[in-house]
XYZ file of C-alpha atoms in Angstrom:
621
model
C 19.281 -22.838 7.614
C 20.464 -19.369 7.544
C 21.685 -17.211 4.243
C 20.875 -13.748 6.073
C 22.446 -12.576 9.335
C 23.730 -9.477 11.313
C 26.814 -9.594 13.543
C 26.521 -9.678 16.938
C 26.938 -5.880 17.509
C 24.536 -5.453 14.629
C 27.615 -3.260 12.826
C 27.410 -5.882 9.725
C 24.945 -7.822 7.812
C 25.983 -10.906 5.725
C 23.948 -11.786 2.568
C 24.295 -15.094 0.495
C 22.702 -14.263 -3.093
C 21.101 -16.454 -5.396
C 24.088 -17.013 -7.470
C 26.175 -18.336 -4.517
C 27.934 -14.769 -3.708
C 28.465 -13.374 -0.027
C 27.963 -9.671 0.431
C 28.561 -7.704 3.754
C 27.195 -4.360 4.322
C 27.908 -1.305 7.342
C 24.795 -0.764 8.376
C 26.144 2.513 9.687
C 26.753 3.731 6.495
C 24.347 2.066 4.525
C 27.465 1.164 2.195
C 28.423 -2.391 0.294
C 31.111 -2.976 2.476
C 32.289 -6.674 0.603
C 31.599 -9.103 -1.692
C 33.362 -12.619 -2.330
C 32.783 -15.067 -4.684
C 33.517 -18.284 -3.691
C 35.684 -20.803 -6.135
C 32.926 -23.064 -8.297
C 29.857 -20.563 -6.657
C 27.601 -21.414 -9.125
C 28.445 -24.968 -9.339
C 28.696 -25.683 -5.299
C 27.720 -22.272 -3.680
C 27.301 -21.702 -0.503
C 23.960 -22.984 1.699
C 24.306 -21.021 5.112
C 26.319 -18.731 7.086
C 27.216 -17.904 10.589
C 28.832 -15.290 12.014
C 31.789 -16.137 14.663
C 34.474 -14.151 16.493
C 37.789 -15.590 16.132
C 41.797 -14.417 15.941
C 44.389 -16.174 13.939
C 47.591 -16.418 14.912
C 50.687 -19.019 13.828
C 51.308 -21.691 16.215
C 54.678 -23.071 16.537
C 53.704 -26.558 15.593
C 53.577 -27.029 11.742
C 52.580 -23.399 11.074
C 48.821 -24.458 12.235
C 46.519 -21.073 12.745
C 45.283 -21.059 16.571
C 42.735 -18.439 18.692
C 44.379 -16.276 20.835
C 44.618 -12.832 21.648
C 41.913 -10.056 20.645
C 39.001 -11.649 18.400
C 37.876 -10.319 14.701
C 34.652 -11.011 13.409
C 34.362 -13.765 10.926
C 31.598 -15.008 8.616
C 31.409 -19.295 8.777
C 30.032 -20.569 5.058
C 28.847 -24.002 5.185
C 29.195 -25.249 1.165
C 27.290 -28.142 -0.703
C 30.282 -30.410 -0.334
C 30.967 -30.360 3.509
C 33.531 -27.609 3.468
C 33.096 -24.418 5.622
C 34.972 -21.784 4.693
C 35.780 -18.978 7.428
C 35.602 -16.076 5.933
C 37.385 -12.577 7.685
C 35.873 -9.570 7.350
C 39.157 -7.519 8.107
C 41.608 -9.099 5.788
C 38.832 -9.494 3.107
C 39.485 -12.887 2.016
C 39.421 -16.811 3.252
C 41.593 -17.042 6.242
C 40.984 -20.831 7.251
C 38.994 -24.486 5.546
C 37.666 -26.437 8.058
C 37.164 -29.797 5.673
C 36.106 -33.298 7.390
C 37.132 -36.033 5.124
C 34.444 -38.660 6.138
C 31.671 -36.166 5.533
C 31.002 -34.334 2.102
C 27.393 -33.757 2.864
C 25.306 -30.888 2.173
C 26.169 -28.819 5.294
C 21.978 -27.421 5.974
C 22.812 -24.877 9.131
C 25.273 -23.642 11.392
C 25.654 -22.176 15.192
C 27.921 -20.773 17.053
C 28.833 -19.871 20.831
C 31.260 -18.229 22.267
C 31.506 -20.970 25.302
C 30.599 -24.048 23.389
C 32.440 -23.347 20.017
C 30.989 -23.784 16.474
C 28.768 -26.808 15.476
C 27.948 -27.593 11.964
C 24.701 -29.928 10.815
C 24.983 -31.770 7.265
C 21.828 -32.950 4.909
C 22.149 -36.428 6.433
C 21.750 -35.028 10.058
C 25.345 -35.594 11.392
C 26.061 -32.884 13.609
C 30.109 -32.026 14.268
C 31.666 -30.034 16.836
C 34.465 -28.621 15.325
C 37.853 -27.150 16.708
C 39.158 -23.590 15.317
C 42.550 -23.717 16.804
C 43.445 -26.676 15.225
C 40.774 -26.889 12.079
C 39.945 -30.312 13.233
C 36.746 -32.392 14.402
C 36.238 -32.689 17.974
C 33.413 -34.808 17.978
C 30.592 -36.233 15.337
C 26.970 -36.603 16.915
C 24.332 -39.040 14.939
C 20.707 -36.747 15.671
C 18.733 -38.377 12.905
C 15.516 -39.515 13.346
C 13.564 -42.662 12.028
C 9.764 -42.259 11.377
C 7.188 -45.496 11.714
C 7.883 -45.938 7.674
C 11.756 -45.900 8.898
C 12.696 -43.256 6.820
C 15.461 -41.105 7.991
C 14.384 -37.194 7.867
C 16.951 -34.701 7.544
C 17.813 -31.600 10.012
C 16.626 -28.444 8.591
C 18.153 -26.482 11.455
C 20.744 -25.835 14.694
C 20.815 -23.819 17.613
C 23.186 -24.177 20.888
C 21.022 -23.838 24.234
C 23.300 -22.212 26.911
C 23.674 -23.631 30.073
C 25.180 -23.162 33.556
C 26.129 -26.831 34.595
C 30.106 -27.245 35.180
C 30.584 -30.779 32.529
C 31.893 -31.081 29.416
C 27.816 -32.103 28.001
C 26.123 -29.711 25.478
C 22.955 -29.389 24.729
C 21.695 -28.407 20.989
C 18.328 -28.187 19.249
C 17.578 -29.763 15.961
C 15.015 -29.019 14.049
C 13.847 -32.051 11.776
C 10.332 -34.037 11.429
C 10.651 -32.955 15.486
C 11.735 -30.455 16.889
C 14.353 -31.988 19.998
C 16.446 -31.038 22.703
C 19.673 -33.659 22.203
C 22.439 -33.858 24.934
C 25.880 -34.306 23.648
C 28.594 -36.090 25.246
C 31.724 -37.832 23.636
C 30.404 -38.637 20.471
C 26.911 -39.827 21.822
C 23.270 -38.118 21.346
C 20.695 -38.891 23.093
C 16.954 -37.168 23.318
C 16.569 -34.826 25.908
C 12.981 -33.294 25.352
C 11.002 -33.151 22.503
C 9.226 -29.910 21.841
C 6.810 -29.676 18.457
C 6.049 -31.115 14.681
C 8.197 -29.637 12.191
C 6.291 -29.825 8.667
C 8.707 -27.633 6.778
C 12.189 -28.178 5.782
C 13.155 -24.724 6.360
C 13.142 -24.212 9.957
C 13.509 -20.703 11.674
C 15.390 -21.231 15.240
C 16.143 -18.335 17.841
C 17.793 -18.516 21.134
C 18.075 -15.712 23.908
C 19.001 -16.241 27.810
C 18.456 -14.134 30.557
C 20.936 -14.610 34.262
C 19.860 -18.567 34.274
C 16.709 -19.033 32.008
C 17.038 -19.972 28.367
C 13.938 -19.684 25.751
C 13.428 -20.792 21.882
C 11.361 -18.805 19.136
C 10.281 -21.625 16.651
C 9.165 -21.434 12.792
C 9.183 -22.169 9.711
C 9.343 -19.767 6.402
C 5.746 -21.439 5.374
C 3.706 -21.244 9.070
C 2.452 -18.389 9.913
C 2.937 -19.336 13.606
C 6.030 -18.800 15.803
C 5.790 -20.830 19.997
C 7.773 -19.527 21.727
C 9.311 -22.316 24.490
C 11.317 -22.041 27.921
C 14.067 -24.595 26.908
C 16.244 -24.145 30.004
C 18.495 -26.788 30.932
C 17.863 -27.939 34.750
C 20.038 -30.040 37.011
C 19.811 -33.657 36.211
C 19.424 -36.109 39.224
C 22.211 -38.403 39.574
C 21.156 -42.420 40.300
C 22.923 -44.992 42.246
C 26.303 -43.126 41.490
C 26.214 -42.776 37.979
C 27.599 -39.839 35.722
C 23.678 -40.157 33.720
C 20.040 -39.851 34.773
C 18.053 -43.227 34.115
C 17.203 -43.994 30.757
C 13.522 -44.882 32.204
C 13.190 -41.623 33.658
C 14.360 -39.885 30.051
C 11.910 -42.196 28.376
C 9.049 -41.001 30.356
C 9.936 -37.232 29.478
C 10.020 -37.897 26.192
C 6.769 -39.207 26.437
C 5.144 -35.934 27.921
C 3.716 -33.871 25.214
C 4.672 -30.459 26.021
C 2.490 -26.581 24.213
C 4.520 -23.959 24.067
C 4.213 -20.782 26.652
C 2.862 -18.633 23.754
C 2.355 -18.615 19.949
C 2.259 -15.426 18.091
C 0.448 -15.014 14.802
C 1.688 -13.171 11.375
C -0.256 -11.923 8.418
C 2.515 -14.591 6.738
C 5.173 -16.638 6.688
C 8.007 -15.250 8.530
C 11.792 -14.960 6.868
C 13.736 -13.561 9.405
C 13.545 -13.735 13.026
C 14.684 -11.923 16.072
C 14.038 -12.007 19.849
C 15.196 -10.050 23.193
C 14.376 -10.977 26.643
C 15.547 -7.963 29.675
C 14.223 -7.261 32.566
C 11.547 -4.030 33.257
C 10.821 -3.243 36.591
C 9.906 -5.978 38.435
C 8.566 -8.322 35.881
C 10.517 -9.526 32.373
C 9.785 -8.050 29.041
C 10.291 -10.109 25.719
C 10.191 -8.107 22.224
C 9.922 -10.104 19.137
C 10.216 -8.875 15.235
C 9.757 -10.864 12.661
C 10.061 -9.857 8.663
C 7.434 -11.539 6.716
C 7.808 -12.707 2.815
C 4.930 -10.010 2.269
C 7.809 -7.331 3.137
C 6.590 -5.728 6.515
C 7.685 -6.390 9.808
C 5.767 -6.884 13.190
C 7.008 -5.945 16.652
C 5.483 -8.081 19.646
C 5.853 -6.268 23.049
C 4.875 -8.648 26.181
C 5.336 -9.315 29.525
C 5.993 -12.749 30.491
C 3.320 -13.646 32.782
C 2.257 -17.449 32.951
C 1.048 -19.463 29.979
C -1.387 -18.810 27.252
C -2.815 -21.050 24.441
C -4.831 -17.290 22.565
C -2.538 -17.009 19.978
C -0.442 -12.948 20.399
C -1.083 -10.797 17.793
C 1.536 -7.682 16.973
C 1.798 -5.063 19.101
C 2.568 -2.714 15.671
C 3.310 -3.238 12.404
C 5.887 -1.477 10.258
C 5.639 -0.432 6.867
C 7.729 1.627 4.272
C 6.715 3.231 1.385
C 7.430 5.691 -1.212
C 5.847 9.085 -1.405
C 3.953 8.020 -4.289
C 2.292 4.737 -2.099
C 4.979 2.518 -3.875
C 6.008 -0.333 -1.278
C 9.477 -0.659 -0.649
C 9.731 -4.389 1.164
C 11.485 -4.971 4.486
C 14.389 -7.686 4.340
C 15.537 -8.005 7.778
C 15.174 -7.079 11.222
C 17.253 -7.173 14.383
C 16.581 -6.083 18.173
C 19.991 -4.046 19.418
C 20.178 -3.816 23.237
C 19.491 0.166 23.492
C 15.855 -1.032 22.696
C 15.555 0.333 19.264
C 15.081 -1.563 15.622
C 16.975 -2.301 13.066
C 15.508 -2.481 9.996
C 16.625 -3.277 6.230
C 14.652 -2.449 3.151
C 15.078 -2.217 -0.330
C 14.806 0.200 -2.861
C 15.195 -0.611 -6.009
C 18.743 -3.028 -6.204
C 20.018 -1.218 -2.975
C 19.573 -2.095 0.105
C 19.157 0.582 3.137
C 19.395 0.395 6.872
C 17.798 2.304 9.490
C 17.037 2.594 13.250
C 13.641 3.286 14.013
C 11.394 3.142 17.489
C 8.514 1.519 17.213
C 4.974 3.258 17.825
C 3.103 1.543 19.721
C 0.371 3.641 20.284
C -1.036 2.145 16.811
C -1.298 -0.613 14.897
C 0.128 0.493 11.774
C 3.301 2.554 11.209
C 4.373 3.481 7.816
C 7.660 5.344 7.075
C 7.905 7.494 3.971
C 11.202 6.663 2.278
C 12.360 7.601 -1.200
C 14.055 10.112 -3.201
C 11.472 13.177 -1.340
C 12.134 11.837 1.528
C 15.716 12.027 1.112
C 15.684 15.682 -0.078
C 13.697 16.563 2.647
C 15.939 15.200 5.014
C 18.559 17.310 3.145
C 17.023 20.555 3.363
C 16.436 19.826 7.060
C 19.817 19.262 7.955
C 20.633 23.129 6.524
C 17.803 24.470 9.196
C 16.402 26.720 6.200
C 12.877 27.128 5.017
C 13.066 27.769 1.114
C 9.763 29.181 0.876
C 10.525 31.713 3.044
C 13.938 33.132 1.838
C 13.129 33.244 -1.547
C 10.245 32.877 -3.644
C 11.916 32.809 -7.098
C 13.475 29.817 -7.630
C 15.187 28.833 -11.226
C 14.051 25.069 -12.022
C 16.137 23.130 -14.428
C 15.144 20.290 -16.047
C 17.802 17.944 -16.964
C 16.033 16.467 -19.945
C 17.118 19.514 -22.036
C 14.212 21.622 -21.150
C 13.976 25.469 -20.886
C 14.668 26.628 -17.286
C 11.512 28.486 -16.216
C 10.926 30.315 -12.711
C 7.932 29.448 -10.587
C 5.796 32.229 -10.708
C 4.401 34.096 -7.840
C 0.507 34.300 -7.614
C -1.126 36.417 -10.199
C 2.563 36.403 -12.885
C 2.422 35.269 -15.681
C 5.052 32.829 -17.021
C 6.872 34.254 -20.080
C 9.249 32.281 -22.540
C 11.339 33.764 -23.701
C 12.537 34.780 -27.539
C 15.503 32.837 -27.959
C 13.532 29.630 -26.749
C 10.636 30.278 -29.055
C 12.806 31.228 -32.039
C 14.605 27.359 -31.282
C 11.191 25.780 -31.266
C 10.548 27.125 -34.796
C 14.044 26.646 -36.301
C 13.390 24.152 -39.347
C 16.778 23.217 -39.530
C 16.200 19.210 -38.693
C 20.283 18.364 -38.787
C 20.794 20.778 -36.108
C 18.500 19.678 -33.709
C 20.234 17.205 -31.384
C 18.922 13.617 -31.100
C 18.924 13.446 -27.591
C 15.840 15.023 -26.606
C 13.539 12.228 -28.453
C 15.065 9.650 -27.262
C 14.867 11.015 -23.580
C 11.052 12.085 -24.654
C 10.741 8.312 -25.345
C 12.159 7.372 -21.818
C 9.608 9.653 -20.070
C 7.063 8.230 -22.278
C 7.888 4.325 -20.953
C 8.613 5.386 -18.136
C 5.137 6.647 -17.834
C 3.637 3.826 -19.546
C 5.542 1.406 -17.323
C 4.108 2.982 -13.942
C 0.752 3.593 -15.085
C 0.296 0.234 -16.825
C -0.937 1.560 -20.094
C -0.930 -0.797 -22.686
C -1.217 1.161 -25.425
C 1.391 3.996 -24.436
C 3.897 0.884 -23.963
C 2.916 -0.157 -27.381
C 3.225 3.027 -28.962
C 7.332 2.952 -27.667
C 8.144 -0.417 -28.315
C 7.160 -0.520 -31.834
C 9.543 1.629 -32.903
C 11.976 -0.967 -34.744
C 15.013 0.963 -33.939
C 18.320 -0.556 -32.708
C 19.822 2.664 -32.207
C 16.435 4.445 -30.953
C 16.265 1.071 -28.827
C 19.214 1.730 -27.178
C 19.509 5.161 -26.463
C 15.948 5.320 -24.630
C 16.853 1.835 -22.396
C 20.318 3.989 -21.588
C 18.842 6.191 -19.546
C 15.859 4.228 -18.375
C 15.737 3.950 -14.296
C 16.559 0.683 -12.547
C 13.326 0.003 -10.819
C 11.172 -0.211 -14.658
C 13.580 -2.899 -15.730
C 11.420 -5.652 -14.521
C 8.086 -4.219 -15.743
C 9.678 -3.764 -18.910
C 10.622 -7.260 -19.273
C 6.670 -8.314 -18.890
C 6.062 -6.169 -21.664
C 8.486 -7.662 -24.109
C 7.315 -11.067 -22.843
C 3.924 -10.068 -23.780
C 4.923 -8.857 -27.292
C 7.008 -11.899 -27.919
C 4.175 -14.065 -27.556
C 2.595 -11.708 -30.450
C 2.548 -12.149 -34.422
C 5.615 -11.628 -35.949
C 5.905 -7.790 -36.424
C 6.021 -7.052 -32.885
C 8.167 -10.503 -32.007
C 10.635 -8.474 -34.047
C 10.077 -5.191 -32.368
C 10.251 -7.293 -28.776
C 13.647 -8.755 -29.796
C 15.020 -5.465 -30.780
C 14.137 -4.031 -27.377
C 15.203 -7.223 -25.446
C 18.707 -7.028 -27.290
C 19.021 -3.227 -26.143
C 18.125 -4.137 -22.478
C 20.636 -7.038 -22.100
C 23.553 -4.869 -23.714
C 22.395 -1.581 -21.325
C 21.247 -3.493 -18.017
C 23.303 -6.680 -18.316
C 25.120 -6.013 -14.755
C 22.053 -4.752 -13.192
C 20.066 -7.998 -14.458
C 22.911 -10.267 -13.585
C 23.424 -8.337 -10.073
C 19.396 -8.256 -8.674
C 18.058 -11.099 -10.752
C 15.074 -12.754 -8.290
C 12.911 -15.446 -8.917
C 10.154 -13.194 -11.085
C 13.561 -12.256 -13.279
C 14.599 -15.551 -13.658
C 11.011 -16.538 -14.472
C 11.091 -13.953 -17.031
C 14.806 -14.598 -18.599
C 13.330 -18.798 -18.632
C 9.732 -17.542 -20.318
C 11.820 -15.362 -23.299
C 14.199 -18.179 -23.700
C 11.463 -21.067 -24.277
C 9.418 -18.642 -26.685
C 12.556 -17.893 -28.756
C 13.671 -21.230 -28.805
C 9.877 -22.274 -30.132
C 9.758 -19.938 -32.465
C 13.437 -21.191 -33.744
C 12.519 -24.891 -33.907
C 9.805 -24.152 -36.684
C 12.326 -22.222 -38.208
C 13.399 -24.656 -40.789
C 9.925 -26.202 -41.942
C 8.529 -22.973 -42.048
C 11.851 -21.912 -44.239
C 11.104 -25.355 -46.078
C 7.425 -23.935 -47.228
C 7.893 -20.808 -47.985
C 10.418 -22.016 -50.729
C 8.063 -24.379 -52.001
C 5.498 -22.125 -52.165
C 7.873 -19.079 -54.257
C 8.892 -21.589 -56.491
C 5.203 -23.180 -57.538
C 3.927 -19.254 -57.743
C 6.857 -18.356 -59.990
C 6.375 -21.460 -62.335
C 2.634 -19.987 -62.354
C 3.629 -17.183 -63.120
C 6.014 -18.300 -65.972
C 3.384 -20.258 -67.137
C 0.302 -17.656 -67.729
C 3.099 -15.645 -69.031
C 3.942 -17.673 -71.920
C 0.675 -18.461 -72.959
C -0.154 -14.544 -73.511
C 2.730 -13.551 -75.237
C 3.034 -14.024 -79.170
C 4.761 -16.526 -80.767
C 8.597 -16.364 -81.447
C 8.066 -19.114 -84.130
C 5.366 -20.438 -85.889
C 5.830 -23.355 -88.073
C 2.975 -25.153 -90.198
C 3.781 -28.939 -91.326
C 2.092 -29.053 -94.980
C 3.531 -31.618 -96.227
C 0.742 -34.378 -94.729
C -2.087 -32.552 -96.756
C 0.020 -32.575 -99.984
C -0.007 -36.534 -99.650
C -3.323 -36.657 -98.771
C -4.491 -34.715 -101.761
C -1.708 -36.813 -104.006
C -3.435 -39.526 -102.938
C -6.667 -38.534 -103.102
C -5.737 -37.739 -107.250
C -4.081 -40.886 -107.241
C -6.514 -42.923 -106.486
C -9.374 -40.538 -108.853
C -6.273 -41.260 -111.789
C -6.520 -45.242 -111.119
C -10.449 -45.088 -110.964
C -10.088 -43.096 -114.448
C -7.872 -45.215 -115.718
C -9.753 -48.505 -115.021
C -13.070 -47.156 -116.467
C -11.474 -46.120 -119.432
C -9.664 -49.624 -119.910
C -13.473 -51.444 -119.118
C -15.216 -48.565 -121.723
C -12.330 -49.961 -124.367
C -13.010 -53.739 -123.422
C -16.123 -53.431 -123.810
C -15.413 -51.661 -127.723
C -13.452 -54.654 -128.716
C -16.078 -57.208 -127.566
C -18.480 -55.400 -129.539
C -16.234 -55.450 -132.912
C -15.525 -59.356 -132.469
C -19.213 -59.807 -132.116
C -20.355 -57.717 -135.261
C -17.133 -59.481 -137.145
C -18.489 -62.802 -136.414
C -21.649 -61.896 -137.524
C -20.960 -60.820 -140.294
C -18.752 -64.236 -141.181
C -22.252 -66.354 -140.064
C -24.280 -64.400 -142.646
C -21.075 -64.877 -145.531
């Protein structure tokens, strides 16, 4: 399964990116050549790529595209619905579909062959042979394999093996739980040879021939192990006049257990693969690079000589770096015929292309690359020494600085009135805006490289959209990731600097929304997918938190109301009498009555007393 390949000439190398687009460089140049976007790339993008040599020209039946003539490079994109689209690199754009109605499989690798034609392999480890004249199927091969369990494992990986015999068979290698040699014939497979175990679905298969001999590098992109095997395809003995070999005698082979001739070791899992195999002298030479996920590359020089279980370690191994020990990873890798390397690295979002010879008289080589190196490289081609034509040289600093001279030993530097007069001026609306923010930039910037929390801190608190903006403007490509860890880090933060992070996250996205979209990589995406579940958090609270804070206002303003009131003086004050006026009535009431009935007894009891002395008086008459 290939998305990264060079042409055969090593002129062009072919890139499928993570959003499904293909992009061709000149690595003469060092220039984006092309880039297509498939129809639906994000939705069904392209899985693999191959790159083929074909010419179109009309045929006179039904206006059908055929080979003939002078061929053009051509890029082969197998899709997640069967389809390969051929892709030309001269006329820019989708010259031919080669579509197979009974298959709409994941197509999981591709190979082609200038003798043999190109062969596709789909997820359910169907292998078709397919013809470019007419954009038809020639022939559809069955290589899947059943374990014990009976489980059907899918092919990870194609590669034609060459051969010399004159018959229509082919031979290819499919990568799957085993790696196998099948021989193809009219529709039928059938095992040839079985090399190895296969543990990884993402095999890495490399063929190279030399006069009559044909040898495999095998990998996979999480061993750290390549075995390299002598897969050439020998004269089969013909029995009692038939067109096969005995299936008895295949059995048996199959049976043998072959080891590989070597196996060369990596510091890690290897990504991109490339072999050579010439003759030196009298004996035969095979170089081997290999570009490892931990970005260097290692070159294996060694004469074939016999068999050897010791695994090979590299011969050299190549680094690049910056001038200030920054790492610049290698990508890719290739082996041209004039004997020296190819090698692609990036820097930054761009990717650069060089030739280099390795050193083998050490381990280790390391290339200085970067923006010195690229200067220096500069002042070479003039053929002048600087420091010895002149010694005063005018600096200018583009951040709005004061041009100074370098001094020569035992000056002293002198600025000059007019600067210092503008360094004093008090007039604030005069002063242009500019310089801040790019003080601000060199400040992140700064922060940024030297990991310093609190310098980071000190820039992205600054609550400004428009200060925001302005500083990210002019901040350099290669900080744009280690800025987003910072503002993931501050968004996980109380709520002050959540603010400030989504201030500076909204500048980024409207400044570096190509860049992001352009380079994003699996620690970008991780980063875009982190933000996005901590804002959405945050924003599912949103409403209960919304929902208390109301409650809360409204019971500390009653409160409030409340104490209020009860200091403040009365508007009003009104005093019901009227129930101790009846309670007093009554009280004389009822002293009137008591008065009353005493005086009524007192004046019974006066009348009792005159009856009783007038009938006294009658008894004594």
């Amino acid at each position: 399964m290939a998305e990264a390949a060079f042409s055969e000439d090593g002129k062009y190398f072919s890139l499928i990116t993570n959003d499904g687009r293909l992009r061709i460089w000149d690595t003469e140049t060092n220039v984006l050549k092309q880039e297509y976007t498939p129809d639906f790339h994000l939705k069904a993008s392209p899985t693999c790529l191959q790159w083929v040599e074909v010419n179109y020209s009309l045929s006179p039946k039904k206006g059908r595209k055929s080979i003939s003539g002078q061929t053009s490079q051509c890029v082969a994109l197998g899709t997640i619905y069967g389809k390969i689209l051929l892709y030309s690199v001269s006329q820019a754009k989708v010259e031919t579909v080669l579509e197979n109605e009974k298959q709409t499989k994941k197509i999981q690798s591709l190979d082609w062959h200038r003798k043999y034609g190109l062969f596709s392999c789909s997820v359910d480890s169907h292998v078709i042979e397919w013809d470019l004249g007419m954009s038809s199927v020639k022939h559809t091969y069955n290589v899947s394999m059943r374990t014990k369990l009976k489980q059907v494992n899918k092919a990870s990986g194609i590669k034609i093996v060459p051969h010399n015999q004159d018959s229509s068979i082919k031979y290819i290698i499919v990568a799957s739980v085993k790696t196998n040699i099948w021989r193809l014939e009219n529709s039928n497979a059938t095992i040839v040879q079985s090399l190895s175990h296969t543990v990884s679905d993402k095999a890495i298969l490399t063929v190279t021939t030399l006069r009559n001999s044909c040898w495999l590098i095998e990998g996979s992109q999480e061993e750290r192990l390549l075995s390299f095997w002598d897969v050439t395809i020998k004269e089969e003995p013909l029995q009692n006049g038939d067109s096969t070999p005995s299936n008895k005698k295949r059995k048996k082979e199959i049976l043998v257990t072959p080891t590989p001739t070597y196996n060369f070791v990596l510091e890690d899992a290897p990504k991109f693969v490339d072999v050579n195999i010439k003759s030196e002298g009298e004996g035969t030479k095979l170089s081997l690079v290999a570009a490892t996920r931990s970005g260097v590359v290692h070159y294996y020089g060694h004469m074939l000589n016999g068999s050897t279980t010791k695994p090979i370690k590299p011969s050299v191994t190549i680094q690049v770096s910056t001038p200030d020990a920054s790492p610049l990873p290698l990508t890719c890798c290739q082996l041209p015929n004039n004997g020296d390397l190819l090698l692609g690295y990036k820097n930054g979002p761009v990717l650069f292309f060089e030739k280099v010879t390795p050193d083998l008289s050490t381990k280790t080589q390391i290339l200085i690359r970067g923006d010195n190196e690229k200067k220096v490289q500069k002042s070479n081609d003039t053929t002048k020494d600087i420091s010895s034509t002149n010694n005063d040289i005018t600096y200018v600093e583009p951040m709005g600085g004061v041009s100074r001279k370098r001094p020569t030993a035992g000056s002293t530097t002198e600025v000059t009135m007019e600067a210092r007069l503008q360094n004093l001026a008090l007039d604030l609306n005069s002063r242009s805006k500019a310089p801040v923010n790019q003080n601000l930039t060199k400040l992140l910037m700064q922060g940024l490289h030297s990991d310093d929390k609190g310098l980071i801190l000190t820039v992205l608190q600054k609550d400004d959209p428009a200060v925001a903006l302005n500083t990210i403007a002019s901040l350099p490509a290669e900080y744009v990731p280690m800025l987003l860890d910072s503002i993931l880090e501050m968004a996980t933060r109380k709520t002050s600097q959540c603010a400030a992070a989504c201030t500076w996250l909204n500048a980024l996205i409207k400044s570096h929304s190509a860049l992001l979209l352009a380079s994003i990589n699996a620690r970008t995406a991780n980063q875009i997918t982190q933000l996005l579940a901590i804002f959405t958090h945050r924003r599912s609270h949103l409403c209960q938190l919304l929902n208390l804070k109301g409650r809360i206002d409204l019971t500390v303003v009653q409160r409030n109301k409340t104490k209020d009131v009860s200091n403040q003086a009365p508007i009003l004050d009104y005093q019901d009498t009227s129930s101790d006026e009846e309670m007093e009535i009554e009280k004389a009431d009822s002293s009137a009555d008591e008065q009353w009935e005493d005086e009524v007894d007192e004046g019974d009891d006066d009348d009792d007393d005159d009856d009783d002395d007038e009938t006294s008086d009658q008894s004594e008459d």
